[in-house]
Amino acid sequence: MPFRLPPLSEERNFGQQVRLPLFERSYPRDLVSELLSACHAWEERGKKLSQLLIVYYVIALSWFRHDNVTEVFAHLCAGLRWLWPDASLALPTGGALTARRQSLGIVVMRRLFRRCCQPLATASTTGAFAFGLRLMAVESTLDEVPDTPANALHFGRLSSGKSQSPFPQVRCWYLAQVGTHAIVDAVLARWRASEQALAAVIVRSIQAGMLVLTDRNFVSVNWLLAVRQRKAEVLSRLCAGGFTQRSRTLCDGSSLVTLPPKGQDPLLRPVIEYRLLPRVAQDRALLPISRPARPGDPAAVPRLVTTLLDPAPAP
């Protein structure tokens, strides 16, 4: 079927003509415009770089992490350059892109994240649900930020002197969905920030009907209580010496421990001990195997604590 491309005029604003359907599918153009208006973040006068385009440009920076700032912008408007009548049109410089990003600020991007980054899995998504609950995971990692004096002062480096890390490090604390890896909340802090303190912030995005999986680094009585107040459940790895106040051993080999929160009645929570046994030879490359148990070594037996008390739906 024959078709004809619409003619473009040199008088039209180049930045206003750039369309990014791949990004706009997840971050609708109307929503971005609404947030720019709500935050009073529109540009004062029409320029080649509109704030609407800069929002998508900031998102694209994480897609093309190995390209510099001008190359990333060139990726976004590569198709339009082929159609633009003025072949000598110069793209914005790195300084212009940086200045526009600074004028945009962080409020619009933060609100856009909160509005759009939600759990994606459906009931048919493999591995996203268990016991009728939506599986979520809390994860902490370190990432690099640009090597500027302000970033080095605020976030810090892993070491000092000649052995210091080449880039300042930021502590990234994520709440992500299991099965899709969709990040629904993120907290960024100094690399030395307490994981327990950051975990308390991430509770804001935990919703009813979730089962939150965590590592052993920050599990506490207050964390369990905070998640339960959101009508969600927890399944967490335990350190070797944590939650050892055994009250009763159950018939399936698990036990109940007593947790004494401050100013509240003691809580009973199940603790599960298990071993990871090697499968047949062809499966060994697919499944993790725990290190051999040593006499008197409690760390060789993984331990879990959970808020799930009913063995019928969650055996």
mmCIF file of N, CA and C in Angstrom, residues 143-223:
data_model
loop_
_atom_site.group_PDB
_atom_site.id
_atom_site.type_symbol
_atom_site.label_atom_id
_atom_site.label_comp_id
_atom_site.label_asym_id
_atom_site.label_seq_id
_atom_site.Cartn_x
_atom_site.Cartn_y
_atom_site.Cartn_z
ATOM 1 N N ASP A 143 26.032 1.505 43.321
ATOM 2 C CA ASP A 143 26.193 1.939 41.942
ATOM 3 C C ASP A 143 27.089 3.169 41.922
ATOM 4 N N GLU A 144 27.590 3.496 40.740
ATOM 5 C CA GLU A 144 28.490 4.627 40.586
ATOM 6 C C GLU A 144 27.724 5.880 40.195
ATOM 7 N N VAL A 145 28.212 7.025 40.652
ATOM 8 C CA VAL A 145 27.695 8.325 40.224
ATOM 9 C C VAL A 145 28.859 9.118 39.649
ATOM 10 N N PRO A 146 28.574 10.152 38.855
ATOM 11 C CA PRO A 146 29.665 10.916 38.232
ATOM 12 C C PRO A 146 30.676 11.434 39.259
ATOM 13 N N ASP A 147 31.922 11.461 38.855
ATOM 14 C CA ASP A 147 33.009 11.865 39.749
ATOM 15 C C ASP A 147 33.084 13.387 39.806
ATOM 16 N N THR A 148 32.259 13.967 40.664
ATOM 17 C CA THR A 148 32.272 15.409 40.900
ATOM 18 C C THR A 148 32.564 15.656 42.381
ATOM 19 N N PRO A 149 33.104 16.819 42.739
ATOM 20 C CA PRO A 149 33.363 17.095 44.160
ATOM 21 C C PRO A 149 32.101 17.006 45.016
ATOM 22 N N ALA A 150 30.951 17.459 44.484
ATOM 23 C CA ALA A 150 29.710 17.414 45.254
ATOM 24 C C ALA A 150 29.278 15.974 45.515
ATOM 25 N N ASN A 151 29.370 15.113 44.508
ATOM 26 C CA ASN A 151 28.996 13.715 44.697
ATOM 27 C C ASN A 151 29.952 13.000 45.643
ATOM 28 N N ALA A 152 31.240 13.290 45.510
ATOM 29 C CA ALA A 152 32.214 12.657 46.399
ATOM 30 C C ALA A 152 31.985 13.070 47.850
ATOM 31 N N LEU A 153 31.617 14.333 48.059
ATOM 32 C CA LEU A 153 31.374 14.809 49.420
ATOM 33 C C LEU A 153 30.099 14.214 49.994
ATOM 34 N N HIS A 154 29.054 14.107 49.169
ATOM 35 C CA HIS A 154 27.767 13.651 49.682
ATOM 36 C C HIS A 154 27.693 12.124 49.801
ATOM 37 N N PHE A 155 28.074 11.390 48.741
ATOM 38 C CA PHE A 155 27.902 9.940 48.737
ATOM 39 C C PHE A 155 29.123 9.206 49.285
ATOM 40 N N GLY A 156 30.318 9.747 49.064
ATOM 41 C CA GLY A 156 31.526 9.117 49.567
ATOM 42 C C GLY A 156 32.068 8.056 48.634
ATOM 43 N N ARG A 157 33.278 7.595 48.953
ATOM 44 C CA ARG A 157 33.936 6.537 48.180
ATOM 45 C C ARG A 157 34.154 5.332 49.075
ATOM 46 N N LEU A 158 34.401 4.190 48.438
ATOM 47 C CA LEU A 158 34.561 2.949 49.194
ATOM 48 C C LEU A 158 35.824 2.940 50.036
ATOM 49 N N SER A 159 36.835 3.691 49.624
ATOM 50 C CA SER A 159 38.085 3.749 50.380
ATOM 51 C C SER A 159 38.708 5.110 50.143
ATOM 52 N N SER A 160 39.846 5.336 50.724
ATOM 53 C CA SER A 160 40.517 6.623 50.581
ATOM 54 C C SER A 160 41.965 6.401 50.170
ATOM 55 N N GLY A 161 42.646 7.500 49.857
ATOM 56 C CA GLY A 161 44.046 7.406 49.473
ATOM 57 C C GLY A 161 44.220 6.858 48.069
ATOM 58 N N LYS A 162 45.331 6.186 47.837
ATOM 59 C CA LYS A 162 45.634 5.667 46.506
ATOM 60 C C LYS A 162 44.693 4.540 46.092
ATOM 61 N N SER A 163 44.079 3.859 47.041
ATOM 62 C CA SER A 163 43.214 2.727 46.720
ATOM 63 C C SER A 163 41.737 3.101 46.665
ATOM 64 N N GLN A 164 41.438 4.403 46.669
ATOM 65 C CA GLN A 164 40.044 4.813 46.674
ATOM 66 C C GLN A 164 39.352 4.424 45.363
ATOM 67 N N SER A 165 38.049 4.227 45.441
ATOM 68 C CA SER A 165 37.290 3.867 44.247
ATOM 69 C C SER A 165 37.307 5.016 43.257
ATOM 70 N N PRO A 166 37.347 4.734 41.953
ATOM 71 C CA PRO A 166 37.458 5.809 40.959
ATOM 72 C C PRO A 166 36.226 6.710 40.907
ATOM 73 N N PHE A 167 35.062 6.200 41.321
ATOM 74 C CA PHE A 167 33.832 6.991 41.293
ATOM 75 C C PHE A 167 33.177 6.952 42.666
ATOM 76 N N PRO A 168 32.499 8.020 43.071
ATOM 77 C CA PRO A 168 31.693 7.964 44.293
ATOM 78 C C PRO A 168 30.625 6.879 44.171
ATOM 79 N N GLN A 169 30.247 6.321 45.298
ATOM 80 C CA GLN A 169 29.308 5.208 45.323
ATOM 81 C C GLN A 169 28.006 5.630 46.007
ATOM 82 N N VAL A 170 26.885 5.199 45.407
ATOM 83 C CA VAL A 170 25.577 5.483 45.982
ATOM 84 C C VAL A 170 24.945 4.160 46.394
ATOM 85 N N ARG A 171 24.350 4.142 47.579
ATOM 86 C CA ARG A 171 23.628 2.968 48.052
ATOM 87 C C ARG A 171 22.223 2.991 47.472
ATOM 88 N N CYS A 172 21.874 1.973 46.683
ATOM 89 C CA CYS A 172 20.555 1.885 46.047
ATOM 90 C C CYS A 172 19.753 0.796 46.751
ATOM 91 N N TRP A 173 18.607 1.199 47.241
ATOM 92 C CA TRP A 173 17.742 0.277 47.982
ATOM 93 C C TRP A 173 16.437 0.140 47.206
ATOM 94 N N TYR A 174 16.137 -1.087 46.730
ATOM 95 C CA TYR A 174 15.032 -1.282 45.811
ATOM 96 C C TYR A 174 13.968 -2.197 46.408
ATOM 97 N N LEU A 175 12.720 -1.908 46.043
ATOM 98 C CA LEU A 175 11.630 -2.860 46.217
ATOM 99 C C LEU A 175 11.220 -3.282 44.818
ATOM 100 N N ALA A 176 11.423 -4.558 44.483
ATOM 101 C CA ALA A 176 11.200 -5.038 43.119
ATOM 102 C C ALA A 176 10.236 -6.212 43.131
ATOM 103 N N GLN A 177 9.573 -6.387 42.011
ATOM 104 C CA GLN A 177 8.632 -7.489 41.864
ATOM 105 C C GLN A 177 9.354 -8.731 41.367
ATOM 106 N N VAL A 178 9.094 -9.857 42.003
ATOM 107 C CA VAL A 178 9.666 -11.122 41.569
ATOM 108 C C VAL A 178 8.911 -11.579 40.320
ATOM 109 N N GLY A 179 9.643 -12.095 39.353
ATOM 110 C CA GLY A 179 9.026 -12.558 38.120
ATOM 111 C C GLY A 179 9.165 -11.578 36.976
ATOM 112 N N THR A 180 9.067 -10.274 37.267
ATOM 113 C CA THR A 180 9.239 -9.259 36.220
ATOM 114 C C THR A 180 10.453 -8.374 36.461
ATOM 115 N N HIS A 181 10.992 -8.371 37.691
ATOM 116 C CA HIS A 181 12.115 -7.504 38.076
ATOM 117 C C HIS A 181 11.739 -6.024 37.992
ATOM 118 N N ALA A 182 10.458 -5.706 37.965
ATOM 119 C CA ALA A 182 10.024 -4.310 37.908
ATOM 120 C C ALA A 182 10.284 -3.642 39.253
ATOM 121 N N ILE A 183 11.023 -2.536 39.242
ATOM 122 C CA ILE A 183 11.319 -1.788 40.466
ATOM 123 C C ILE A 183 10.159 -0.832 40.737
ATOM 124 N N VAL A 184 9.544 -0.957 41.908
ATOM 125 C CA VAL A 184 8.390 -0.123 42.240
ATOM 126 C C VAL A 184 8.721 0.951 43.268
ATOM 127 N N ASP A 185 9.882 0.864 43.888
ATOM 128 C CA ASP A 185 10.327 1.932 44.786
ATOM 129 C C ASP A 185 11.840 1.859 44.891
ATOM 130 N N ALA A 186 12.452 3.012 45.113
ATOM 131 C CA ALA A 186 13.910 3.090 45.200
ATOM 132 C C ALA A 186 14.292 4.189 46.171
ATOM 133 N N VAL A 187 15.306 3.921 46.978
ATOM 134 C CA VAL A 187 15.864 4.905 47.899
ATOM 135 C C VAL A 187 17.356 4.983 47.620
ATOM 136 N N LEU A 188 17.863 6.199 47.398
ATOM 137 C CA LEU A 188 19.278 6.415 47.128
ATOM 138 C C LEU A 188 19.897 7.167 48.296
ATOM 139 N N ALA A 189 21.053 6.715 48.760
ATOM 140 C CA ALA A 189 21.659 7.317 49.946
ATOM 141 C C ALA A 189 23.166 7.163 49.883
ATOM 142 N N ARG A 190 23.848 7.706 50.879
ATOM 143 C CA ARG A 190 25.292 7.528 50.986
ATOM 144 C C ARG A 190 25.604 6.037 51.082
ATOM 145 N N TRP A 191 26.770 5.661 50.595
ATOM 146 C CA TRP A 191 27.056 4.238 50.529
ATOM 147 C C TRP A 191 27.193 3.618 51.916
ATOM 148 N N ARG A 192 27.486 4.421 52.928
ATOM 149 C CA ARG A 192 27.592 3.906 54.287
ATOM 150 C C ARG A 192 26.256 3.923 55.028
ATOM 151 N N ALA A 193 25.181 4.299 54.364
ATOM 152 C CA ALA A 193 23.892 4.430 55.037
ATOM 153 C C ALA A 193 23.440 3.091 55.619
ATOM 154 N N SER A 194 22.745 3.164 56.737
ATOM 155 C CA SER A 194 22.266 1.968 57.416
ATOM 156 C C SER A 194 21.176 1.292 56.595
ATOM 157 N N GLU A 195 21.347 -0.008 56.353
ATOM 158 C CA GLU A 195 20.328 -0.743 55.616
ATOM 159 C C GLU A 195 19.033 -0.838 56.407
ATOM 160 N N GLN A 196 19.137 -0.888 57.728
ATOM 161 C CA GLN A 196 17.931 -0.929 58.543
ATOM 162 C C GLN A 196 17.114 0.350 58.384
ATOM 163 N N ALA A 197 17.800 1.497 58.320
ATOM 164 C CA ALA A 197 17.090 2.766 58.162
ATOM 165 C C ALA A 197 16.456 2.867 56.782
ATOM 166 N N LEU A 198 17.151 2.422 55.745
ATOM 167 C CA LEU A 198 16.595 2.480 54.406
ATOM 168 C C LEU A 198 15.432 1.512 54.246
ATOM 169 N N ALA A 199 15.486 0.369 54.911
ATOM 170 C CA ALA A 199 14.383 -0.583 54.841
ATOM 171 C C ALA A 199 13.110 0.009 55.425
ATOM 172 N N ALA A 200 13.246 0.848 56.445
ATOM 173 C CA ALA A 200 12.065 1.488 57.034
ATOM 174 C C ALA A 200 11.409 2.449 56.049
ATOM 175 N N VAL A 201 12.200 3.062 55.164
ATOM 176 C CA VAL A 201 11.638 3.981 54.173
ATOM 177 C C VAL A 201 10.879 3.215 53.101
ATOM 178 N N ILE A 202 11.380 2.071 52.687
ATOM 179 C CA ILE A 202 10.788 1.318 51.589
ATOM 180 C C ILE A 202 9.435 0.741 51.953
ATOM 181 N N VAL A 203 9.113 0.702 53.247
ATOM 182 C CA VAL A 203 7.813 0.171 53.689
ATOM 183 C C VAL A 203 6.661 0.958 53.071
ATOM 184 N N ARG A 204 6.883 2.216 52.713
ATOM 185 C CA ARG A 204 5.815 3.067 52.178
ATOM 186 C C ARG A 204 5.160 2.488 50.939
ATOM 187 N N SER A 205 5.882 1.633 50.181
ATOM 188 C CA SER A 205 5.348 1.096 48.934
ATOM 189 C C SER A 205 4.865 -0.348 49.061
ATOM 190 N N ILE A 206 4.944 -0.909 50.249
ATOM 191 C CA ILE A 206 4.443 -2.268 50.462
ATOM 192 C C ILE A 206 2.930 -2.212 50.635
ATOM 193 N N GLN A 207 2.227 -3.083 49.923
ATOM 194 C CA GLN A 207 0.774 -3.054 49.912
ATOM 195 C C GLN A 207 0.210 -4.372 50.423
ATOM 196 N N ALA A 208 -1.071 -4.335 50.747
ATOM 197 C CA ALA A 208 -1.756 -5.539 51.199
ATOM 198 C C ALA A 208 -1.699 -6.605 50.110
ATOM 199 N N GLY A 209 -1.561 -7.861 50.534
ATOM 200 C CA GLY A 209 -1.522 -8.959 49.586
ATOM 201 C C GLY A 209 -0.153 -9.261 49.035
ATOM 202 N N MET A 210 0.900 -8.646 49.576
ATOM 203 C CA MET A 210 2.265 -8.905 49.133
ATOM 204 C C MET A 210 2.967 -9.850 50.108
ATOM 205 N N LEU A 211 3.867 -10.646 49.590
ATOM 206 C CA LEU A 211 4.796 -11.433 50.389
ATOM 207 C C LEU A 211 6.191 -10.919 50.070
ATOM 208 N N VAL A 212 6.821 -10.253 51.037
ATOM 209 C CA VAL A 212 8.087 -9.550 50.819
ATOM 210 C C VAL A 212 9.247 -10.457 51.223
ATOM 211 N N LEU A 213 10.151 -10.708 50.285
ATOM 212 C CA LEU A 213 11.334 -11.525 50.521
ATOM 213 C C LEU A 213 12.523 -10.609 50.797
ATOM 214 N N THR A 214 13.277 -10.910 51.842
ATOM 215 C CA THR A 214 14.408 -10.066 52.208
ATOM 216 C C THR A 214 15.611 -10.923 52.586
ATOM 217 N N ASP A 215 16.768 -10.282 52.587
ATOM 218 C CA ASP A 215 17.988 -10.927 53.036
ATOM 219 C C ASP A 215 18.085 -10.778 54.557
ATOM 220 N N ARG A 216 19.167 -11.285 55.120
ATOM 221 C CA ARG A 216 19.284 -11.350 56.566
ATOM 222 C C ARG A 216 19.899 -10.101 57.195
ATOM 223 N N ASN A 217 20.273 -9.111 56.367
ATOM 224 C CA ASN A 217 21.062 -8.003 56.893
ATOM 225 C C ASN A 217 20.272 -7.029 57.752
ATOM 226 N N PHE A 218 18.964 -6.981 57.618
ATOM 227 C CA PHE A 218 18.240 -5.921 58.315
ATOM 228 C C PHE A 218 16.959 -6.391 58.982
ATOM 229 N N VAL A 219 16.727 -7.702 59.068
ATOM 230 C CA VAL A 219 15.503 -8.194 59.672
ATOM 231 C C VAL A 219 15.465 -7.816 61.148
ATOM 232 N N SER A 220 14.358 -7.260 61.591
ATOM 233 C CA SER A 220 14.193 -6.873 62.988
ATOM 234 C C SER A 220 12.719 -6.996 63.349
ATOM 235 N N VAL A 221 12.448 -6.921 64.642
ATOM 236 C CA VAL A 221 11.064 -6.976 65.107
ATOM 237 C C VAL A 221 10.275 -5.794 64.560
ATOM 238 N N ASN A 222 10.893 -4.620 64.555
ATOM 239 C CA ASN A 222 10.197 -3.424 64.046
ATOM 240 C C ASN A 222 9.870 -3.557 62.566
ATOM 241 N N TRP A 223 10.770 -4.160 61.786
ATOM 242 C CA TRP A 223 10.506 -4.362 60.357
ATOM 243 C C TRP A 223 9.298 -5.282 60.153
#
